Coordinates of C-alpha atoms in Angstrom, one line a residue:
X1 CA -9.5 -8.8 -5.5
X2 CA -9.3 -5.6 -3.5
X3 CA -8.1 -5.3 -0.1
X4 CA -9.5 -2.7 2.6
X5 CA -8.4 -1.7 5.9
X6 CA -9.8 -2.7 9.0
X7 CA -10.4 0.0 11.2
X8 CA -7.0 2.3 11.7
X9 CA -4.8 -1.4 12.2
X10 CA -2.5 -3.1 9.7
X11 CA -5.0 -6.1 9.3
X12 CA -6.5 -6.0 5.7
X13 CA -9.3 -8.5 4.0
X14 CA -10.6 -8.9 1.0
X15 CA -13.4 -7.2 0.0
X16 CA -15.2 -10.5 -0.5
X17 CA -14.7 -13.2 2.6
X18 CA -15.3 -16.7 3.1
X19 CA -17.8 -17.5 6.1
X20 CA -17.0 -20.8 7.9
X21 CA -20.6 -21.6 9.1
X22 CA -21.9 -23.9 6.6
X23 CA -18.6 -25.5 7.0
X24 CA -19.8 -26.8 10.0
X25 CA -22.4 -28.8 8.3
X26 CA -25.1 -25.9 8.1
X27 CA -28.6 -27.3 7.7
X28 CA -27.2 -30.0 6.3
X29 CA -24.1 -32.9 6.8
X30 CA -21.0 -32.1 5.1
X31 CA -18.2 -34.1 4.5
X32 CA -14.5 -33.4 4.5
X33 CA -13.7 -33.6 0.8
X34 CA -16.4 -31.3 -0.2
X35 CA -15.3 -28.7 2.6
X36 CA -11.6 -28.9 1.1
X37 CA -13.3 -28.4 -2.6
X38 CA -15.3 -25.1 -1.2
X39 CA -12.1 -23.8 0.4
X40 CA -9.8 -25.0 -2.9
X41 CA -12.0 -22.8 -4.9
X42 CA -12.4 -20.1 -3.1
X43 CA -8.5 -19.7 -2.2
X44 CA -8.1 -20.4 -6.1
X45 CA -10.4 -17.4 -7.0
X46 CA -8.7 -14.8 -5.0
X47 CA -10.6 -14.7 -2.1
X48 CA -8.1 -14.3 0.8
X49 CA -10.0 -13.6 4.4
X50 CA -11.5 -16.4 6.0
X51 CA -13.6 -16.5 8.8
X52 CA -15.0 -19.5 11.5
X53 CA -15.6 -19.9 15.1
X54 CA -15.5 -22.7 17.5
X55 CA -19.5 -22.4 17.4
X56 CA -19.8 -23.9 13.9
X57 CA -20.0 -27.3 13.6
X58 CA -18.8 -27.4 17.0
X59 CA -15.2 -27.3 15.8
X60 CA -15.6 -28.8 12.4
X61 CA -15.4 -25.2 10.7
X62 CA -12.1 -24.3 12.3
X63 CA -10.5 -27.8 11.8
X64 CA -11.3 -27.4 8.2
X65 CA -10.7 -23.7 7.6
X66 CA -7.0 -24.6 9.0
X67 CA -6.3 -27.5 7.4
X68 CA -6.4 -25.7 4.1
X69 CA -4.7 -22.4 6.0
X70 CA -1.5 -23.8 7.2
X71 CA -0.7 -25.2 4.0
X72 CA -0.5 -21.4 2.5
X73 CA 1.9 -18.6 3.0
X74 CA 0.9 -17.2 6.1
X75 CA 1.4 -13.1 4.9
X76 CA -1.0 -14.1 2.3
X77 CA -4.1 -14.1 4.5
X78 CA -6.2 -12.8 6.9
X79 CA -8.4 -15.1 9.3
X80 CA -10.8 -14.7 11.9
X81 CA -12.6 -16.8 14.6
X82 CA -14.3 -15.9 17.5
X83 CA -14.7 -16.3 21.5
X84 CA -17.7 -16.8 24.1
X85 CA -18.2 -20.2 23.7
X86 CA -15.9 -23.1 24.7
X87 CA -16.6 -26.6 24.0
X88 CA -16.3 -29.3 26.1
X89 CA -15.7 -32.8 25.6
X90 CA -18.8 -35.3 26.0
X91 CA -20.2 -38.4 25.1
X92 CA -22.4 -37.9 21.9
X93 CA -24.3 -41.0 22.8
X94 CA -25.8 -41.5 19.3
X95 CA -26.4 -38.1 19.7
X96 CA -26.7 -35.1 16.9
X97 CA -25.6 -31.8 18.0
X98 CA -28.2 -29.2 17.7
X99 CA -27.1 -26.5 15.4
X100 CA -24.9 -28.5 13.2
X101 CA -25.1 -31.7 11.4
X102 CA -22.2 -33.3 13.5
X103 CA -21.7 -35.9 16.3
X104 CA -22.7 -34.4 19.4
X105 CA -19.1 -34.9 20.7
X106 CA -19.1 -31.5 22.7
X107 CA -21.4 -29.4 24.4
X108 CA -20.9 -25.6 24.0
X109 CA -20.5 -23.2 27.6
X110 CA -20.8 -19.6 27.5
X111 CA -17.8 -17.7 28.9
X112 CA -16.6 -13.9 28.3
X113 CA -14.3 -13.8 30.7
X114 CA -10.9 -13.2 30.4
X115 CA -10.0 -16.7 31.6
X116 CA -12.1 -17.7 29.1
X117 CA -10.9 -15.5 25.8
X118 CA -8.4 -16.9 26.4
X119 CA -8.7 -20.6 26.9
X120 CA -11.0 -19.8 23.8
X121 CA -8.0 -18.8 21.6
X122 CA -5.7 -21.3 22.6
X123 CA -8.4 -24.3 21.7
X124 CA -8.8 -22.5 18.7
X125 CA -5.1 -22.0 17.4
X126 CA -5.1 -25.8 18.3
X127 CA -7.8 -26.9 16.2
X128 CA -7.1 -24.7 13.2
X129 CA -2.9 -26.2 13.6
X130 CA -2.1 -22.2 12.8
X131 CA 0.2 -19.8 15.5
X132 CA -2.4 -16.8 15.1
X133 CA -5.4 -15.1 13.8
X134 CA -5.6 -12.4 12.5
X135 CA -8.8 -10.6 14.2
X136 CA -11.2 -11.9 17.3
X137 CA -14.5 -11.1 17.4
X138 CA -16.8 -11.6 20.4
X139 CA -19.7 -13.8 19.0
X140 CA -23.4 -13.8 19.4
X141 CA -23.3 -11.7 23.0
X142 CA -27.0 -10.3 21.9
X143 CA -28.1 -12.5 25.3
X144 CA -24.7 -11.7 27.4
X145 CA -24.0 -8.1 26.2
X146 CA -22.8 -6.7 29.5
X147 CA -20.2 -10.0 30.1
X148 CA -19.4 -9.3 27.0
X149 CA -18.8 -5.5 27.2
X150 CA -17.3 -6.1 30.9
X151 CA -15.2 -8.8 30.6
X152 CA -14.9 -10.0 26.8
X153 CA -13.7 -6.8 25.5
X154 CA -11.2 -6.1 28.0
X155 CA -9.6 -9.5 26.9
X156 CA -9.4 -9.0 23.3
X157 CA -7.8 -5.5 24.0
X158 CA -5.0 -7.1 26.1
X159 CA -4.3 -10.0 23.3
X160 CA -4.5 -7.1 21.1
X161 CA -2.0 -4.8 22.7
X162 CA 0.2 -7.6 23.4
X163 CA 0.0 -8.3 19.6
X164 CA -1.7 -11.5 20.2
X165 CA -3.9 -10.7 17.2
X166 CA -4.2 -7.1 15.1
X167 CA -7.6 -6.1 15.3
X168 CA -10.9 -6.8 17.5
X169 CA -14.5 -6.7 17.6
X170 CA -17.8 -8.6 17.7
X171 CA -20.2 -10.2 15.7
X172 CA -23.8 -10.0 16.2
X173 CA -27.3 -8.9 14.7
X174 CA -28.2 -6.9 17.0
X175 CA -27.4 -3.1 15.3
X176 CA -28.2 -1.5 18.9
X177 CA -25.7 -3.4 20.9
X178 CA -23.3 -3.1 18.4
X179 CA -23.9 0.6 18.2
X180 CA -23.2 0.9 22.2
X181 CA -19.8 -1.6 21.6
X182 CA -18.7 0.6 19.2
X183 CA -19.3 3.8 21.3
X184 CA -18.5 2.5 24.8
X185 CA -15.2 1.0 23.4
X186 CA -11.9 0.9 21.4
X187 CA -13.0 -2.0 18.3
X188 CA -11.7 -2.2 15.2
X189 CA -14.6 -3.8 13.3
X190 CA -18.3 -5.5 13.9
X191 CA -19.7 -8.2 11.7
X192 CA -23.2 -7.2 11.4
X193 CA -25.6 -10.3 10.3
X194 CA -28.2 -9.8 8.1
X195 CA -29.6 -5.9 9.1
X196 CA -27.5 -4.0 6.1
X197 CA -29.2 -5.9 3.0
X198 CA -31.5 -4.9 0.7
X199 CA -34.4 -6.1 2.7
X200 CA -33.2 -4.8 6.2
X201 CA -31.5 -1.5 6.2
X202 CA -32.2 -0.8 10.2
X203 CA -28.2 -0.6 10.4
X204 CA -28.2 2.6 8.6
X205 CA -30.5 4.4 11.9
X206 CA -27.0 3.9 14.5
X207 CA -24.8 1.5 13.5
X208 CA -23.4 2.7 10.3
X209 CA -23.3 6.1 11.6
X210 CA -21.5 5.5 14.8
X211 CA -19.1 3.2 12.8
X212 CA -18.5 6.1 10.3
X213 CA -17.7 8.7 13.5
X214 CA -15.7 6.4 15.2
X215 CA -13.6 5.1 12.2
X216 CA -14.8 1.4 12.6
X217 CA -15.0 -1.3 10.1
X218 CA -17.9 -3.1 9.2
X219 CA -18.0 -6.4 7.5
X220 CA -21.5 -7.4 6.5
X221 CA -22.5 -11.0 6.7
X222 CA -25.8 -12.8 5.6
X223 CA -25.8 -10.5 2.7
X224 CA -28.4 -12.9 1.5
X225 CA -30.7 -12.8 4.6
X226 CA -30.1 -16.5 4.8
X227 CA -31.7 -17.8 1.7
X228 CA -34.1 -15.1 0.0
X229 CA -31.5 -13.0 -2.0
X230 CA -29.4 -15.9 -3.2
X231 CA -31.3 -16.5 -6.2
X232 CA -32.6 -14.5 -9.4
X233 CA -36.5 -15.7 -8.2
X234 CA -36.9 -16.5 -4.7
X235 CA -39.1 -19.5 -3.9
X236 CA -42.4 -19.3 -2.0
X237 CA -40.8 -21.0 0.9
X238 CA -37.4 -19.1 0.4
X239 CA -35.8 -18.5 4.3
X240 CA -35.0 -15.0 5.9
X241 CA -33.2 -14.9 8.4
X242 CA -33.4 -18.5 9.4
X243 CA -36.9 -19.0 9.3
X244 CA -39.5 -19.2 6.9
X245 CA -39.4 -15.7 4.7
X246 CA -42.9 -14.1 5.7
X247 CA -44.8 -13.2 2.2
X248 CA -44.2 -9.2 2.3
X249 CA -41.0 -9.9 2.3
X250 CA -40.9 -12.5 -0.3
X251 CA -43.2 -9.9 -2.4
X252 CA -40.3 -7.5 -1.8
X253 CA -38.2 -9.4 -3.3
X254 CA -39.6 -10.0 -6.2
X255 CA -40.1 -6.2 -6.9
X256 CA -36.7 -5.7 -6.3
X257 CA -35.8 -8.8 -8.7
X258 CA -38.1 -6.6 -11.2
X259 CA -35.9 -4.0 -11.3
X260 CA -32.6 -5.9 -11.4
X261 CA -34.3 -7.9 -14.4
X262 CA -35.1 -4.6 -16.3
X263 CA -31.2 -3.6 -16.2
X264 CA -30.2 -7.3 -16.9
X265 CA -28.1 -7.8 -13.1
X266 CA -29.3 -10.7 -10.9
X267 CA -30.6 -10.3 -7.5
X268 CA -27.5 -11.9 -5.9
X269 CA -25.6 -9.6 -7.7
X270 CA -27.0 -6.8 -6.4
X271 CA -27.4 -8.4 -2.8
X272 CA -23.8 -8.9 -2.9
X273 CA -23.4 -4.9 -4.5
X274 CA -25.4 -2.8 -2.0
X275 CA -23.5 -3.1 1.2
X276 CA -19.8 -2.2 -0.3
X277 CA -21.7 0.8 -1.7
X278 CA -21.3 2.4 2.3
X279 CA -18.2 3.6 3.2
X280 CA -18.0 2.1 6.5
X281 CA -18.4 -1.1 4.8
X282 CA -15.1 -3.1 4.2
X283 CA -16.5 -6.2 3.1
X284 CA -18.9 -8.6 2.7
X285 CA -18.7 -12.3 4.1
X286 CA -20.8 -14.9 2.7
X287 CA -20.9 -18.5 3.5
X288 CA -19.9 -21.1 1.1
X289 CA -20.3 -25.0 1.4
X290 CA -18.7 -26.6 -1.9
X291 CA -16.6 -25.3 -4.6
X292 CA -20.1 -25.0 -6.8
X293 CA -21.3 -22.1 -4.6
X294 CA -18.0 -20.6 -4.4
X295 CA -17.9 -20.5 -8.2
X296 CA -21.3 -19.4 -8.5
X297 CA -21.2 -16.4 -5.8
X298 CA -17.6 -15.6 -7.3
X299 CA -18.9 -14.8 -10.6
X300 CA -22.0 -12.9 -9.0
X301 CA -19.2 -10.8 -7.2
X302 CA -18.2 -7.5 -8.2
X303 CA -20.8 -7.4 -11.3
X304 CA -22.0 -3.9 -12.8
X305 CA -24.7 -2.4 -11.3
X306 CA -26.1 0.4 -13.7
X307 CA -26.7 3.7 -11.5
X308 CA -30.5 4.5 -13.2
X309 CA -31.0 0.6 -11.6
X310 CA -30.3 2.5 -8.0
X311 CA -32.8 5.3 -8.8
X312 CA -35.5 2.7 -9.8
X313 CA -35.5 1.2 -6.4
X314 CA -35.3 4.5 -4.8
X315 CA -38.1 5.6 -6.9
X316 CA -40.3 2.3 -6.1
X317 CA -39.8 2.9 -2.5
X318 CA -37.9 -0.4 -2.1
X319 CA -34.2 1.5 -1.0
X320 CA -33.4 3.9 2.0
X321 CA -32.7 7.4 0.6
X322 CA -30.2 7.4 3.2
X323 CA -28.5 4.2 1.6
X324 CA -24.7 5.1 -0.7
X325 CA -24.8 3.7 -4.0
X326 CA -21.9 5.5 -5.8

């Protein structure tokens, strides 16, 4: 599978990635032999970046992402987790945690300071049983931009210049915070969720252009909008974004599944397609629960997507002109 760049730093990931949130028992419980299977597979197809965070599963995710990991040369792959949460110790009591179907067994604190980074880091090498990662992003600061951008940032630049870990950045879905991170500072890449798809192209306004003048990375996540690309048809009560998809935007898809229909590709296929199609772009990361989906989103990777197919959707109004397709 190909390999691109991050930013102007040695790091490199594949153009597809594995996302570690549904590893963390995402919607639903997962249990540890079906995680290994998902992360079996999708080592065993090629893909080589992986990417968690403490957030997910409140631990799980990492645990799991490394116990696969540390079992594999370590020049072989690139992994990411992120920082502005630390979790703490507690008594579940019975208790569900409320993201994640998982023991409430720690409670999660918001911290972007530097103290924090890097207690962050440390927990998370320990979890994972790894001696590095390979890039740090600040995660979900949408609600704490300016900790973030005051204190959070300064940290991952000192683990970066120490060597600590080869290139930095953030994750959100916000496009206009990212935007000012990416102008007010020195990142490497931004994990934008869900707002460079083919139902929300609001990335292309700043983001992507800022990115491009700034020689940042972008690797798009939730290429799927959480649920209403992943399948040829989506269902009436497919999700977007998390929540129940709202009807335009179910109609939407459907005229876009039209099209893909017409030039016999799949609408995961082209989901999966459109945001490698932008230069900034140096993958796509896509989250993965057992070695079924990783099989199935594998063989919807990389799939060809006839040119005259981009110039229906421009012509039915259902693609940015300002969107790269060749």
């Amino acid at each position: 599978m190909r390999r691109n760049r991050l930013g102007t730093t040695d790091v490199h990931v594949t153009e597809l990635g594995f996302g570690g949130g549904p590893l963390g028992g995402l919607f639903a419980p997962l249990d540890d032999e079906t995680a290994a299977g998902a992360l079996e597979a999708a080592w065993d197809s090629g893909i080589r970046y992986f990417d968690t965070s403490p957030h997910y599963g409140i631990g799980h995710s990492e645990r799991r992402t490394g116990a696969l990991l540390r079992g594999r040369p370590r020049e072989e792959f690139t992994l990411s987790t992120k920082v502005g949460r630390l979790l703490v110790p507690q008594d579940p009591a019975g208790r569900m945690d409320e993201s994640f179907a998982v023991p409430a067994t720690h409670r999660r604190v918001w911290d972007f300071t530097r103290d924090g980074v890097l207690r962050s880091v440390e927990d998370s090498l320990e979890r994972m049983g790894v001696d590095r990662v390979d890039v740090l992003f600040l995660h979900d600061a949408e609600e704490r931009f300016e900790d973030a951008l005051r204190d959070g940032y300064p940290a991952l630049a000192e683990l970066r210049a120490q060597g600590v870990v080869g290139a930095i950045g953030a994750g959100m879905y916000h496009p206009g915070k990212l935007t000012r991170l990416v102008r007010e500072s020195d990142v490497d890449v931004v994990m934008l969720s869900g707002r460079y798809t083919l139902l929300d192209h609001s990335a292309l306004d700043e983001l992507l252009p800022a990115c491009t003048d700034r020689g940042v990375s972008v690797l798009a996540a939730s290429v799927f909008n959480s649920g209403l690309l992943a399948t040829a048809r989506p269902a009436e009560d497919s999700t977007f974004d998390y929540a129940p998809a709202a009807p335009r935007l179910v109609r939407r898809a459907h005229r876009i599944a039209d099209v893909c229909e017409a030039h016999g590709v799949t609408l995961p296929q082209l989901a999966m397609a459109f945001p490698l199609r932008h230069p900034a772009v140096a993958g796509i990361v896509v989250g993965m629960r057992t070695a079924e989906e990783v099989r199935g989103n594998m063989a919807a990777f990389g799939a060809e997507i006839p040119v005259q197919l981009w110039d229906d959707l421009r012509g039915g109004g259902l693609l940015d002109e300002r969107a790269p397709v060749t």
